[in-house]
PDB file of C-alpha atoms and ligand atoms in Angstrom:
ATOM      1  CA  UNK A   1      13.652 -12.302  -2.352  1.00 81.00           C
ATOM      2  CA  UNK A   2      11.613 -15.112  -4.160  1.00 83.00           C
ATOM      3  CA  UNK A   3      11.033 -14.230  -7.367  1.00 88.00           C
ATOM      4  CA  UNK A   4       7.115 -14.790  -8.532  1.00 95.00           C
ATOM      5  CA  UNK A   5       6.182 -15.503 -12.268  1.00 96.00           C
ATOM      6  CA  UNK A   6       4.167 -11.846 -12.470  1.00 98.00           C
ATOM      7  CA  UNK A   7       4.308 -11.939 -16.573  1.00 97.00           C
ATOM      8  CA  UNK A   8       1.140 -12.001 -17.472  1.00 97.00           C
ATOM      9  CA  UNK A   9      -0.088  -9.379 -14.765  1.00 98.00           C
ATOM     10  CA  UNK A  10      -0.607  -5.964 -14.803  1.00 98.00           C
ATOM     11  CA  UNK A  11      -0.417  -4.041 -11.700  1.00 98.00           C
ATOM     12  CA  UNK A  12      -1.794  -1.359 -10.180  1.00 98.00           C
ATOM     13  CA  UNK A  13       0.520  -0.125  -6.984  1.00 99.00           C
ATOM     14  CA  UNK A  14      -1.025   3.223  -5.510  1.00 99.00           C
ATOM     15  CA  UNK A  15       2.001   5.533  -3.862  1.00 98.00           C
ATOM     16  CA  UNK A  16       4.474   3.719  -5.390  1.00 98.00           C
ATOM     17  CA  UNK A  17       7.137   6.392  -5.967  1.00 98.00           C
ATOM     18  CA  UNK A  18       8.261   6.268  -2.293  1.00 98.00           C
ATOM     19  CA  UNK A  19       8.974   3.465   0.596  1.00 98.00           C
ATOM     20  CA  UNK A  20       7.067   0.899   0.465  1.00 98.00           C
ATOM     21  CA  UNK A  21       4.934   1.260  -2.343  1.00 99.00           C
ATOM     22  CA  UNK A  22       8.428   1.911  -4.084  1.00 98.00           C
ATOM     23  CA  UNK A  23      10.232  -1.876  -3.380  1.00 98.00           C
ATOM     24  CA  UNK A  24       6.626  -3.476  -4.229  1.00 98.00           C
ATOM     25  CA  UNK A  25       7.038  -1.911  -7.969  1.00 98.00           C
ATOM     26  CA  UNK A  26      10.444  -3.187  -8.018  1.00 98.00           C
ATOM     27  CA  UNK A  27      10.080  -7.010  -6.541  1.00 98.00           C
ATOM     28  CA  UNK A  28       6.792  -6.824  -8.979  1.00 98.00           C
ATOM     29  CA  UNK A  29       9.263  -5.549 -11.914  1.00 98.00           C
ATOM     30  CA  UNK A  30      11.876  -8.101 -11.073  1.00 98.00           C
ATOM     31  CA  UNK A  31       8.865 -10.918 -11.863  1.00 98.00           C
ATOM     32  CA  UNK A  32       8.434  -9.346 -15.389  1.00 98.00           C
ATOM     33  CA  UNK A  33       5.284  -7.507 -14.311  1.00 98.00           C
ATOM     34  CA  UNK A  34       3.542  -4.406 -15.886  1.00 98.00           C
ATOM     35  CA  UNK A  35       3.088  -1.715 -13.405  1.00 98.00           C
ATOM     36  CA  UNK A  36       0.677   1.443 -13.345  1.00 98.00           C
ATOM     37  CA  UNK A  37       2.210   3.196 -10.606  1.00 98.00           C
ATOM     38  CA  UNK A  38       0.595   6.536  -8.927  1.00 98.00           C
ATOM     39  CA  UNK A  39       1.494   8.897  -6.566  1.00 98.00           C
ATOM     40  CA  UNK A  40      -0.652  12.211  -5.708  1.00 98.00           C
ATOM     41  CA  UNK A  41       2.050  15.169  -5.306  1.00 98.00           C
ATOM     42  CA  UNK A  42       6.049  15.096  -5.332  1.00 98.00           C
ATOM     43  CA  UNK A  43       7.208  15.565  -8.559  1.00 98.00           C
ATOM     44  CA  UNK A  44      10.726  15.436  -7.467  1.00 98.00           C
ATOM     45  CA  UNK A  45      10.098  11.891  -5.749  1.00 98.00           C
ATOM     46  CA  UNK A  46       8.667  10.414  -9.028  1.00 98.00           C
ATOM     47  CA  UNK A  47      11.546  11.713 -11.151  1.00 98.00           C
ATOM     48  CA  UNK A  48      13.705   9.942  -8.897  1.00 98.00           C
ATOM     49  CA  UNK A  49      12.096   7.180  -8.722  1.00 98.00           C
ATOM     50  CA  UNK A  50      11.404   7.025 -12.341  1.00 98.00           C
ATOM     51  CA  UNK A  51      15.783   7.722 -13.249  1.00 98.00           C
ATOM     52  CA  UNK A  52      16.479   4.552 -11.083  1.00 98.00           C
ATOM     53  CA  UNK A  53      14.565   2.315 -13.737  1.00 98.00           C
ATOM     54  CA  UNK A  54      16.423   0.903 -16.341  1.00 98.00           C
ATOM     55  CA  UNK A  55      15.099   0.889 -19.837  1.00 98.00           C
ATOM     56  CA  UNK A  56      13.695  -1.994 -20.146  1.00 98.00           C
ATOM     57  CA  UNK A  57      12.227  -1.485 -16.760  1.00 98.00           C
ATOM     58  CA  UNK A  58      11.243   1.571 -18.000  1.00 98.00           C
ATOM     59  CA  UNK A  59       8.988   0.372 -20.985  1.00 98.00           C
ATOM     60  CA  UNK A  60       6.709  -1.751 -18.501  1.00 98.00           C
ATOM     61  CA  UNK A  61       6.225   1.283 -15.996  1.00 98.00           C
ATOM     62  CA  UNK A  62       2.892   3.669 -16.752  1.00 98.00           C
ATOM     63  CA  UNK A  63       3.424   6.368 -13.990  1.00 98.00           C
ATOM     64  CA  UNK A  64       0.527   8.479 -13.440  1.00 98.00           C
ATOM     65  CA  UNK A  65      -0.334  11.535 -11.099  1.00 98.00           C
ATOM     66  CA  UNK A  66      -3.286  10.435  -9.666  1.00 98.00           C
ATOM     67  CA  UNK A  67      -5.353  11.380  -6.754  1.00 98.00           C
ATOM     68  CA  UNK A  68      -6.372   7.695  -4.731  1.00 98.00           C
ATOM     69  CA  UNK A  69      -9.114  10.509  -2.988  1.00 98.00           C
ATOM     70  CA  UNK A  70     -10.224  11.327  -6.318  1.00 98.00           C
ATOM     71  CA  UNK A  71     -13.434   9.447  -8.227  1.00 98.00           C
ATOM     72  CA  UNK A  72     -12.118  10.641 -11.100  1.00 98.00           C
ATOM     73  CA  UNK A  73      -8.668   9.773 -11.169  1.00 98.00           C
ATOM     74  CA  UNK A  74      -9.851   6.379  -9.759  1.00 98.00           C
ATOM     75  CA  UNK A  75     -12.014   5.518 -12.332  1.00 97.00           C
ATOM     76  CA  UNK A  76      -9.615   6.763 -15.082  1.00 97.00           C
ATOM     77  CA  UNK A  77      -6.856   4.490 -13.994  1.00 97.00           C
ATOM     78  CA  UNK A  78      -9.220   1.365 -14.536  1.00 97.00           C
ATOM     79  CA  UNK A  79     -10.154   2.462 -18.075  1.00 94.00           C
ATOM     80  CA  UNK A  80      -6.419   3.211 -19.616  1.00 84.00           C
ATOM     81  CA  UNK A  81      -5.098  -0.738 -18.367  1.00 90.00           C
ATOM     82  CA  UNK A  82      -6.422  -3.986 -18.183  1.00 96.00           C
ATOM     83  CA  UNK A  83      -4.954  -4.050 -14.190  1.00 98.00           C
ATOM     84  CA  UNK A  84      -5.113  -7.254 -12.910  1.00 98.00           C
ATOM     85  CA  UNK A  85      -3.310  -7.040  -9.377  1.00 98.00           C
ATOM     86  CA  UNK A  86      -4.022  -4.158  -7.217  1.00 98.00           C
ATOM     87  CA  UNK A  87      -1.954  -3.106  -4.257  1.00 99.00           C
ATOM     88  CA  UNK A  88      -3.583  -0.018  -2.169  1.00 99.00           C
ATOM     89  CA  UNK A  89      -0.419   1.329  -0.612  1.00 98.00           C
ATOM     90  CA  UNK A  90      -1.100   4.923  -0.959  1.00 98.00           C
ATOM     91  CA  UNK A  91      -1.712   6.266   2.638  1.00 98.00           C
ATOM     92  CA  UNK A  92      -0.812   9.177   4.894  1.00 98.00           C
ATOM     93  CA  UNK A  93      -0.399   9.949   8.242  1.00 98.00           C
ATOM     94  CA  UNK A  94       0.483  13.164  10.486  1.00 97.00           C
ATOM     95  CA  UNK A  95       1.060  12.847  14.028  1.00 96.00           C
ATOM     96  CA  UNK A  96       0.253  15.505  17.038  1.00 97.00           C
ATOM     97  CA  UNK A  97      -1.810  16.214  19.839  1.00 98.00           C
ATOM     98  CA  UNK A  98      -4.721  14.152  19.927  1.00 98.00           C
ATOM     99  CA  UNK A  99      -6.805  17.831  20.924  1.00 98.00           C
ATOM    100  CA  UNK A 100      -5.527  19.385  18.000  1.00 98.00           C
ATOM    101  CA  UNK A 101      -6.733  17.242  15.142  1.00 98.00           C
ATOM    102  CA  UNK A 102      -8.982  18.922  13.174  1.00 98.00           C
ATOM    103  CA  UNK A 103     -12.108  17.403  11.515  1.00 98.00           C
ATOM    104  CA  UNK A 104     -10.279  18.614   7.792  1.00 98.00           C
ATOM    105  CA  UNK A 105      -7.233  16.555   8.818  1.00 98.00           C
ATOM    106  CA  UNK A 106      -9.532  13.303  10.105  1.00 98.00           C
ATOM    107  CA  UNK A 107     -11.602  13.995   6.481  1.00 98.00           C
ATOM    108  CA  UNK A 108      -8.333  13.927   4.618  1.00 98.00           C
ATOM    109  CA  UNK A 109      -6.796  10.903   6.244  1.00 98.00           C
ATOM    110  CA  UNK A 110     -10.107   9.050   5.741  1.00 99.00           C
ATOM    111  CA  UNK A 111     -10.355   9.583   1.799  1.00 99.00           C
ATOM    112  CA  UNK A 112      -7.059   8.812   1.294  1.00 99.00           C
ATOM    113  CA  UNK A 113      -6.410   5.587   3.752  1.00 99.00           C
ATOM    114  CA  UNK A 114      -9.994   4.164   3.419  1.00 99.00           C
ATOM    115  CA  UNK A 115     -12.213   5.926   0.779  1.00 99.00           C
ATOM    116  CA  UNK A 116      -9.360   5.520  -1.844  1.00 99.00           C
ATOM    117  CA  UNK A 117      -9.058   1.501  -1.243  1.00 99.00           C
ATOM    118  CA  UNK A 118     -12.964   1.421  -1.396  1.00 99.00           C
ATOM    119  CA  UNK A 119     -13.068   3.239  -4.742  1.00 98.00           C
ATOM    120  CA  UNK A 120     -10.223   0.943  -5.841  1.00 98.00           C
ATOM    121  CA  UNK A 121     -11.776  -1.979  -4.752  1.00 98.00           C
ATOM    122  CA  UNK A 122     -15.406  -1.211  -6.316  1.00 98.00           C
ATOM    123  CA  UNK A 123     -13.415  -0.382  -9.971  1.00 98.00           C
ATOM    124  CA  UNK A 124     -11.417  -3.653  -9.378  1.00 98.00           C
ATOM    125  CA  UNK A 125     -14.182  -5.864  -8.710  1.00 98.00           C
ATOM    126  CA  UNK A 126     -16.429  -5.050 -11.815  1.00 96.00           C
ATOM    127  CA  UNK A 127     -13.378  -4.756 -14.271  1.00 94.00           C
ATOM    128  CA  UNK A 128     -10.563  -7.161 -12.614  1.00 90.00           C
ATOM    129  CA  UNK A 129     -10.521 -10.423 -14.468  1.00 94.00           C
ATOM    130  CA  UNK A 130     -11.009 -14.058 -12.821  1.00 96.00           C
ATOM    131  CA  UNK A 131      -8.081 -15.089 -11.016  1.00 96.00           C
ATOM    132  CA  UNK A 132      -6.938 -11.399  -9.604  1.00 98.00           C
ATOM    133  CA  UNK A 133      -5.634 -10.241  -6.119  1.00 98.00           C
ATOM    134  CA  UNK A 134      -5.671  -7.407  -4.520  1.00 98.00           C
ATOM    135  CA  UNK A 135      -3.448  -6.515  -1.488  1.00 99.00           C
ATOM    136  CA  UNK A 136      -4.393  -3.222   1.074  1.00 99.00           C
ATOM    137  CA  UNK A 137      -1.652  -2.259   2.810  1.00 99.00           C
ATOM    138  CA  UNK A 138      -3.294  -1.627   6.208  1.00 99.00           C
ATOM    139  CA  UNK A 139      -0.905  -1.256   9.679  1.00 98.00           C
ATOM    140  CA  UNK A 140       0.091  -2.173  13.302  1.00 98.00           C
ATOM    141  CA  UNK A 141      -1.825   1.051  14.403  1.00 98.00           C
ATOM    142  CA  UNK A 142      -4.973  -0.290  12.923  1.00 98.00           C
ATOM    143  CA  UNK A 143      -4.761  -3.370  15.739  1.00 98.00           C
ATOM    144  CA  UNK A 144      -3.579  -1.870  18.466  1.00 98.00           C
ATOM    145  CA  UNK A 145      -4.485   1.915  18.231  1.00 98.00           C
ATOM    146  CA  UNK A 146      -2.138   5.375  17.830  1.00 94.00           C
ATOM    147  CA  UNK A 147      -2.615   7.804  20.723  1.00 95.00           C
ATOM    148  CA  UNK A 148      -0.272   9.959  18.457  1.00 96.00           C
ATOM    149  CA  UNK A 149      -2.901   9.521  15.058  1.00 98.00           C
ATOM    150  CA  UNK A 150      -6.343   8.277  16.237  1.00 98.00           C
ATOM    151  CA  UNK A 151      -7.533   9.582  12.679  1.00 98.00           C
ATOM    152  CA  UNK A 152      -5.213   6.857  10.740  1.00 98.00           C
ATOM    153  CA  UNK A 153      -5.330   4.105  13.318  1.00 98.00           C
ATOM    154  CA  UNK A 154      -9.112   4.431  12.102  1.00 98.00           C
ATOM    155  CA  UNK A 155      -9.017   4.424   9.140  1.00 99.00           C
ATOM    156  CA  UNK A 156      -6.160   1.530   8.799  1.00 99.00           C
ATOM    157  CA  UNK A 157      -8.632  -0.859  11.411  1.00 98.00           C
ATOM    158  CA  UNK A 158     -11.488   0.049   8.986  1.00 99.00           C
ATOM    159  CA  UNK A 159      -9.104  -0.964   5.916  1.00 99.00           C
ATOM    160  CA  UNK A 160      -9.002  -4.333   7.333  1.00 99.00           C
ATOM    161  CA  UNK A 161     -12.769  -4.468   7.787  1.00 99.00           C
ATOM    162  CA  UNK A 162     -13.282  -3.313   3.601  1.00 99.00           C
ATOM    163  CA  UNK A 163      -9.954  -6.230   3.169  1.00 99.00           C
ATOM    164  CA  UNK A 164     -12.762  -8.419   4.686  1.00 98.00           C
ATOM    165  CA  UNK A 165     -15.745  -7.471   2.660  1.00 98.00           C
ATOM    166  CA  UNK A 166     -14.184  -7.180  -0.083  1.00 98.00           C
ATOM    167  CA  UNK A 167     -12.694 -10.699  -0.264  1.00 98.00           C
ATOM    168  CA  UNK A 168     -16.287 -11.909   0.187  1.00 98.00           C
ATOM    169  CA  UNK A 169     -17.628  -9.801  -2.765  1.00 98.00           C
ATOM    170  CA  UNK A 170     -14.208 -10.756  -4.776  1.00 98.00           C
ATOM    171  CA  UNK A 171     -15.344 -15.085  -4.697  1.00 98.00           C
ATOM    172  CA  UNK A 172     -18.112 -14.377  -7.172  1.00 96.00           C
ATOM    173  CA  UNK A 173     -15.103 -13.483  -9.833  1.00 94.00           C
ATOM    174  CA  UNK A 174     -12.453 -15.076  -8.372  1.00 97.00           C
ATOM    175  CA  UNK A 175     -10.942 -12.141  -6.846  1.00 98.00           C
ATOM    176  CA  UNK A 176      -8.541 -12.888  -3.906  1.00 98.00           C
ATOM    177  CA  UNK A 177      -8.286 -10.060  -1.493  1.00 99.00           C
ATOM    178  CA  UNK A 178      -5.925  -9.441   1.492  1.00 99.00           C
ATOM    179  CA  UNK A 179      -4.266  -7.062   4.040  1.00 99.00           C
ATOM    180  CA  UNK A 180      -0.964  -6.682   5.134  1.00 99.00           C
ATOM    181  CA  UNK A 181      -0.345  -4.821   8.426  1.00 99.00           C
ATOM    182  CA  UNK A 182       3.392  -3.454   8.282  1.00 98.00           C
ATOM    183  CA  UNK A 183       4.865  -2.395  12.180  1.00 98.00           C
ATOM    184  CA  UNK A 184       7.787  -0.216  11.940  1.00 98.00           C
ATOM    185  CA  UNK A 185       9.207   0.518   8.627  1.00 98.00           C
ATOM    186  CA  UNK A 186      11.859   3.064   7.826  1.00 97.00           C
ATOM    187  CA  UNK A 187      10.875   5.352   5.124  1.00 97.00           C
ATOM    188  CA  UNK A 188       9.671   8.611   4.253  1.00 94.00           C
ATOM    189  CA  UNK A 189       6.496   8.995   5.660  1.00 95.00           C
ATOM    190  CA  UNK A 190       8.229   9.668   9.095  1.00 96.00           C
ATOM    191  CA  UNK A 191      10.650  12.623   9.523  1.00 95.00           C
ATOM    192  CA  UNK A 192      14.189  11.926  10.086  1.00 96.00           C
ATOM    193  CA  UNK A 193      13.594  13.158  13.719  1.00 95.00           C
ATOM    194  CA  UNK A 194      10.929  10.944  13.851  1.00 95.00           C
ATOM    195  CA  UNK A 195      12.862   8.151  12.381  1.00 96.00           C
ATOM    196  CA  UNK A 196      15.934   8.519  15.169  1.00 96.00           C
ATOM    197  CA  UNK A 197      13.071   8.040  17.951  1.00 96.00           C
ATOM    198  CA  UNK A 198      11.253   5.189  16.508  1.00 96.00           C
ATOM    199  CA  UNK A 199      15.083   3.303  15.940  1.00 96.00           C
ATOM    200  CA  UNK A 200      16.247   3.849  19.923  1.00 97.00           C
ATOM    201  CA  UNK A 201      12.596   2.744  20.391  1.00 97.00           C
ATOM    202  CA  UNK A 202      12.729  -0.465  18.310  1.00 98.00           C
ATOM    203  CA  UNK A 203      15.598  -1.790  20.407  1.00 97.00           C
ATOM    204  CA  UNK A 204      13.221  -1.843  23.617  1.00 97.00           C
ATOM    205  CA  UNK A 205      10.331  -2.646  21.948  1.00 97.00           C
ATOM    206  CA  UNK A 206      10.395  -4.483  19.472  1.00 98.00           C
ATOM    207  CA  UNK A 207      10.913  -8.175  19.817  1.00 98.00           C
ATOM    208  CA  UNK A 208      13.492  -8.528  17.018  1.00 98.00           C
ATOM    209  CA  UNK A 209      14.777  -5.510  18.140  1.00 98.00           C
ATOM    210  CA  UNK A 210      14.965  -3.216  14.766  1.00 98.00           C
ATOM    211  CA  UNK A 211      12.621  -1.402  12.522  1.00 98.00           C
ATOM    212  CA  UNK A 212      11.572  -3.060   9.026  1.00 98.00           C
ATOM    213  CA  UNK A 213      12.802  -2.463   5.367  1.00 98.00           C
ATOM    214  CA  UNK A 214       9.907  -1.603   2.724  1.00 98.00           C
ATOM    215  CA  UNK A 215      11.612  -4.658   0.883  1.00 98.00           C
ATOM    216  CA  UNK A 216      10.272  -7.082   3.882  1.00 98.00           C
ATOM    217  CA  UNK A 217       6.487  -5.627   3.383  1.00 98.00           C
ATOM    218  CA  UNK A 218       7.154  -6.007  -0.259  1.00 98.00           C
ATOM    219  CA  UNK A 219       8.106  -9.675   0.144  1.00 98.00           C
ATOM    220  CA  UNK A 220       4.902 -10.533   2.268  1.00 98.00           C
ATOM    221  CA  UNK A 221       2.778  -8.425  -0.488  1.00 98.00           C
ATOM    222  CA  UNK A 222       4.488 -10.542  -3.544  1.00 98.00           C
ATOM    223  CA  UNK A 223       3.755 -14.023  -1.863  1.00 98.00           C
ATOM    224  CA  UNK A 224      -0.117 -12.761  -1.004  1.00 98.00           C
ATOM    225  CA  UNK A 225      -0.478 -11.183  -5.184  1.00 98.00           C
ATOM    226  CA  UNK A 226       1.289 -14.269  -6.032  1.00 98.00           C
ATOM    227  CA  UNK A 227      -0.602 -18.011  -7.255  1.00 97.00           C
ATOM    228  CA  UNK A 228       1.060 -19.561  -3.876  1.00 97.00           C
ATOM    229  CA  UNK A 229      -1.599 -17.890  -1.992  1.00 98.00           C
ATOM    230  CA  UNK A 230      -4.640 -19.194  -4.390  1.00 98.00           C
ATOM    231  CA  UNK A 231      -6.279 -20.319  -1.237  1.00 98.00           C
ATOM    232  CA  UNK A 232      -5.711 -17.149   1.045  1.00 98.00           C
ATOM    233  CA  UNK A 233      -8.370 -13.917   1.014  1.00 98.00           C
ATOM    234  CA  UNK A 234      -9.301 -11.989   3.776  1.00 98.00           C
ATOM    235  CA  UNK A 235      -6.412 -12.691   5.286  1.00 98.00           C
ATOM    236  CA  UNK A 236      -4.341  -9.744   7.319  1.00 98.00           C
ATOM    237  CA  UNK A 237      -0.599 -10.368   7.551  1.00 98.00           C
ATOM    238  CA  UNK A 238       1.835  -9.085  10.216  1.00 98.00           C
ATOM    239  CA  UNK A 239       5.266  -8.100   9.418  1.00 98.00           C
ATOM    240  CA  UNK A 240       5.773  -6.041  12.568  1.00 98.00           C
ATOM    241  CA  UNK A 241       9.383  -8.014  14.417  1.00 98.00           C
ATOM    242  CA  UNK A 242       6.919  -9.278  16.552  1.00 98.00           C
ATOM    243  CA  UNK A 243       5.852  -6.321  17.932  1.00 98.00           C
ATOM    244  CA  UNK A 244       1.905  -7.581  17.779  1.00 98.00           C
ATOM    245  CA  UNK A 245       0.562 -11.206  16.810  1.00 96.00           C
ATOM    246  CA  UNK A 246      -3.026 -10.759  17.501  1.00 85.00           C
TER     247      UNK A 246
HETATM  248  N1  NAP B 301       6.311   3.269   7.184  1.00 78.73           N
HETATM  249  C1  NAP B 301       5.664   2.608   8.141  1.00 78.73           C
HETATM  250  O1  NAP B 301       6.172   2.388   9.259  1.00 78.73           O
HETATM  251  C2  NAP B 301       4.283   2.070   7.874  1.00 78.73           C
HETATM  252  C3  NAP B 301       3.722   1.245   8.860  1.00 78.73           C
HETATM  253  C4  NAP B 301       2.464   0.722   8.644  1.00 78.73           C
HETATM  254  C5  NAP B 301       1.778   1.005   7.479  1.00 78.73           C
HETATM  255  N2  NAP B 301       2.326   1.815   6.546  1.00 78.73           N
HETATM  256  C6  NAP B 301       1.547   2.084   5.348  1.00 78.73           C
HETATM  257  O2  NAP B 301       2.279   1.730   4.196  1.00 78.73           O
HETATM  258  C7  NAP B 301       1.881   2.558   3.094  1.00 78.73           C
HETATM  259  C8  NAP B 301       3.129   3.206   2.479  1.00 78.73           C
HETATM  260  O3  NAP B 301       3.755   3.962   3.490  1.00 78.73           O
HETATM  261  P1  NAP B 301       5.237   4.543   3.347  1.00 78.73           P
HETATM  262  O4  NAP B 301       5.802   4.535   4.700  1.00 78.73           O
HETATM  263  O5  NAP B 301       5.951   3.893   2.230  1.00 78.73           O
HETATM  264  O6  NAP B 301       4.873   6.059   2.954  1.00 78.73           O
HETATM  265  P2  NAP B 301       5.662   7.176   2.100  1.00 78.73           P
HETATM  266  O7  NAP B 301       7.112   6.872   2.075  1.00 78.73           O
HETATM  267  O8  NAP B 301       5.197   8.477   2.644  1.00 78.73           O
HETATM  268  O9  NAP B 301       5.061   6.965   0.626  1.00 78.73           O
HETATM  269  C9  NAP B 301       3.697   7.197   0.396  1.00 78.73           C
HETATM  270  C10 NAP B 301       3.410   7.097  -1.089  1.00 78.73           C
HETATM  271  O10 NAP B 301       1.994   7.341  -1.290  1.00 78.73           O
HETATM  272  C11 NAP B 301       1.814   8.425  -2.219  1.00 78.73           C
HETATM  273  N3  NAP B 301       0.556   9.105  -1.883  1.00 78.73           N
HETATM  274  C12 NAP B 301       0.241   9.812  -0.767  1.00 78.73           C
HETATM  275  N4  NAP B 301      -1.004  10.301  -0.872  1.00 78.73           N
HETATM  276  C13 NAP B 301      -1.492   9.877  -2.072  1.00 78.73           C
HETATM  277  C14 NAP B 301      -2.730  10.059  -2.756  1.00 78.73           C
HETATM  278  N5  NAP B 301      -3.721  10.802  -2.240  1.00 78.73           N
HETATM  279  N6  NAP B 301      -2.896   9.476  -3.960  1.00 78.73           N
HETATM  280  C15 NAP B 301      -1.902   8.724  -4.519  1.00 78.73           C
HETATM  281  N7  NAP B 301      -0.710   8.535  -3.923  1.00 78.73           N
HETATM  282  C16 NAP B 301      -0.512   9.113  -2.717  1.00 78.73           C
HETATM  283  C17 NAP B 301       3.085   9.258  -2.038  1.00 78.73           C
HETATM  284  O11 NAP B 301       3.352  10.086  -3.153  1.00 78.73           O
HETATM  285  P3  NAP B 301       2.999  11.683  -3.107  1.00 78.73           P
HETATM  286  O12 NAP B 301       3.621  12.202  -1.856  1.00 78.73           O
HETATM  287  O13 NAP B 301       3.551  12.234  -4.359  1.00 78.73           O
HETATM  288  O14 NAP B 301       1.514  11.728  -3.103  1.00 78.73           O
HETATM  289  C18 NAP B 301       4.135   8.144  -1.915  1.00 78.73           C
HETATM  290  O15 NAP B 301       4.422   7.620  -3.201  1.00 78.73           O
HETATM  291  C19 NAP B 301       0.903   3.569   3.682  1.00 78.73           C
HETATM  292  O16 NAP B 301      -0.423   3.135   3.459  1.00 78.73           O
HETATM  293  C20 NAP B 301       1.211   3.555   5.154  1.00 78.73           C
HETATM  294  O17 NAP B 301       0.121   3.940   5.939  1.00 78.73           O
HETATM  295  C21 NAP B 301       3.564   2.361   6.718  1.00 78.73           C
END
């Protein structure tokens, strides 16, 4: 992977004890980066994620439980670091029958997948300094719709909308913002059942005929943070195998 100057920066990476949040700490760690990273609930997962650091690694890592749903925790995390690159990777998703999701399942997947970016964004934008970048991590379900998880298809199209509105509002203070919309990528947040499916799947599907690595979202998420993209905002990547170019 390229490696980016990230020095100076100090990032905020939301989820990033697991999958894809996970490799963007480490390519952002491998540039010499700061990084506050957050994750909500598994204690387990952020102990192992936090073991695989080394110690100098170690020393630029803040890891925080901390709600992306949550006003509180929101705000908090802008007034303990001077963050100066955001990446809004924290998201969930539960598939099932379209009948059976419930309006508290469709209210959960909406504060964390959209509400949290928006809170994000609104901290980032009055304390974020001139010349910072913030990615959202949004999805191929977003652009082309879920039958299997209407509620997070929704709320990753309207993440690309708030990407949008929020790289207009960022130009006052220099504030690039961008999306990236990841297809298929192998990690956590399906089950292992799930996993085996979407892999025979890929081979029909999929142009390039295989599911991602969080590694290859991480690299599109670097180059977007990074000063090679000064001139990019509002933009929304795809890093799907070709599986949607729209
Ligand atoms: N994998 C894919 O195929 C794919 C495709 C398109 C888009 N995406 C998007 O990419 C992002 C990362 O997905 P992933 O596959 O890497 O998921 P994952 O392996 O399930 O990891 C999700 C991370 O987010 C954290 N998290 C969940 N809810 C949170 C909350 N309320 N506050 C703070 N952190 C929270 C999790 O930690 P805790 O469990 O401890 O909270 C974990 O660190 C998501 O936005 C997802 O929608 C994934």
């Amino acid at each position: 992977m390229i490696r980016y100057d990230f020095q100076q920066s100090v990032a905020l990476v939301t989820g990033g004890t697991k999958g894809i949040g996970r490799a963007i700490v480490m390519a952002l760690l491998d540039g010499q980066a700061r990084v506050v990273v957050t994750y909500s609930q598994d204690d387990v997962a952020a102990e192992v994620f936090l073991q695989a650091l080394t110690p100098e690694q170690k020393q630029r890592v803040n890891l925080l439980k901390s709600n992306v749903a949550s006003r509180k925790d929101v705000h908090s995390l802008f007034e303990k670091e001077p963050i100066t690159l955001v990446v809004n990777n924290a998201g969930i998703l539960q598939q099932g029958d379209f009948q059976d999701l419930s309006d508290e399942q469709w209210d959960r997947t909406l504060a964390v997948n959209l509400k949290g970016p928006f809170m994000v964004g609104q901290e980032f934008l009055k304390h974020g300094p001139d010349g910072g970048a913030m990615v959202n991590i949004s999805s191929i379900g977003g652009q082309i719709g879920g039958n299997k998880a209407p509620d997070y298809a929704a709320s990753k199209a309207a993440l690309i909308s708030l990407t949008r509105s929020l790289a207009r509002l960022g130009t006052t203070n220099n504030i690039r913002v961008n999306a990236v919309a990841p297809g298929w990528i192998k990690t956590e947040i399906f089950s292992e059942e799930q996993l085996a499916n979407l892999q025979m799947e890929a081979a029909k599907v999929i142009p390039m005929g295989r599911l991602g690595t969080p590694e290859e979202i991480a690299g599109a998420v670097l180059f977007l943070l990074s000063a090679e993209a000064s001139y990019i905002t509002g933009h929304c990547l795809n890093v799907n195998g070709g599986l949607y170019f729209g």
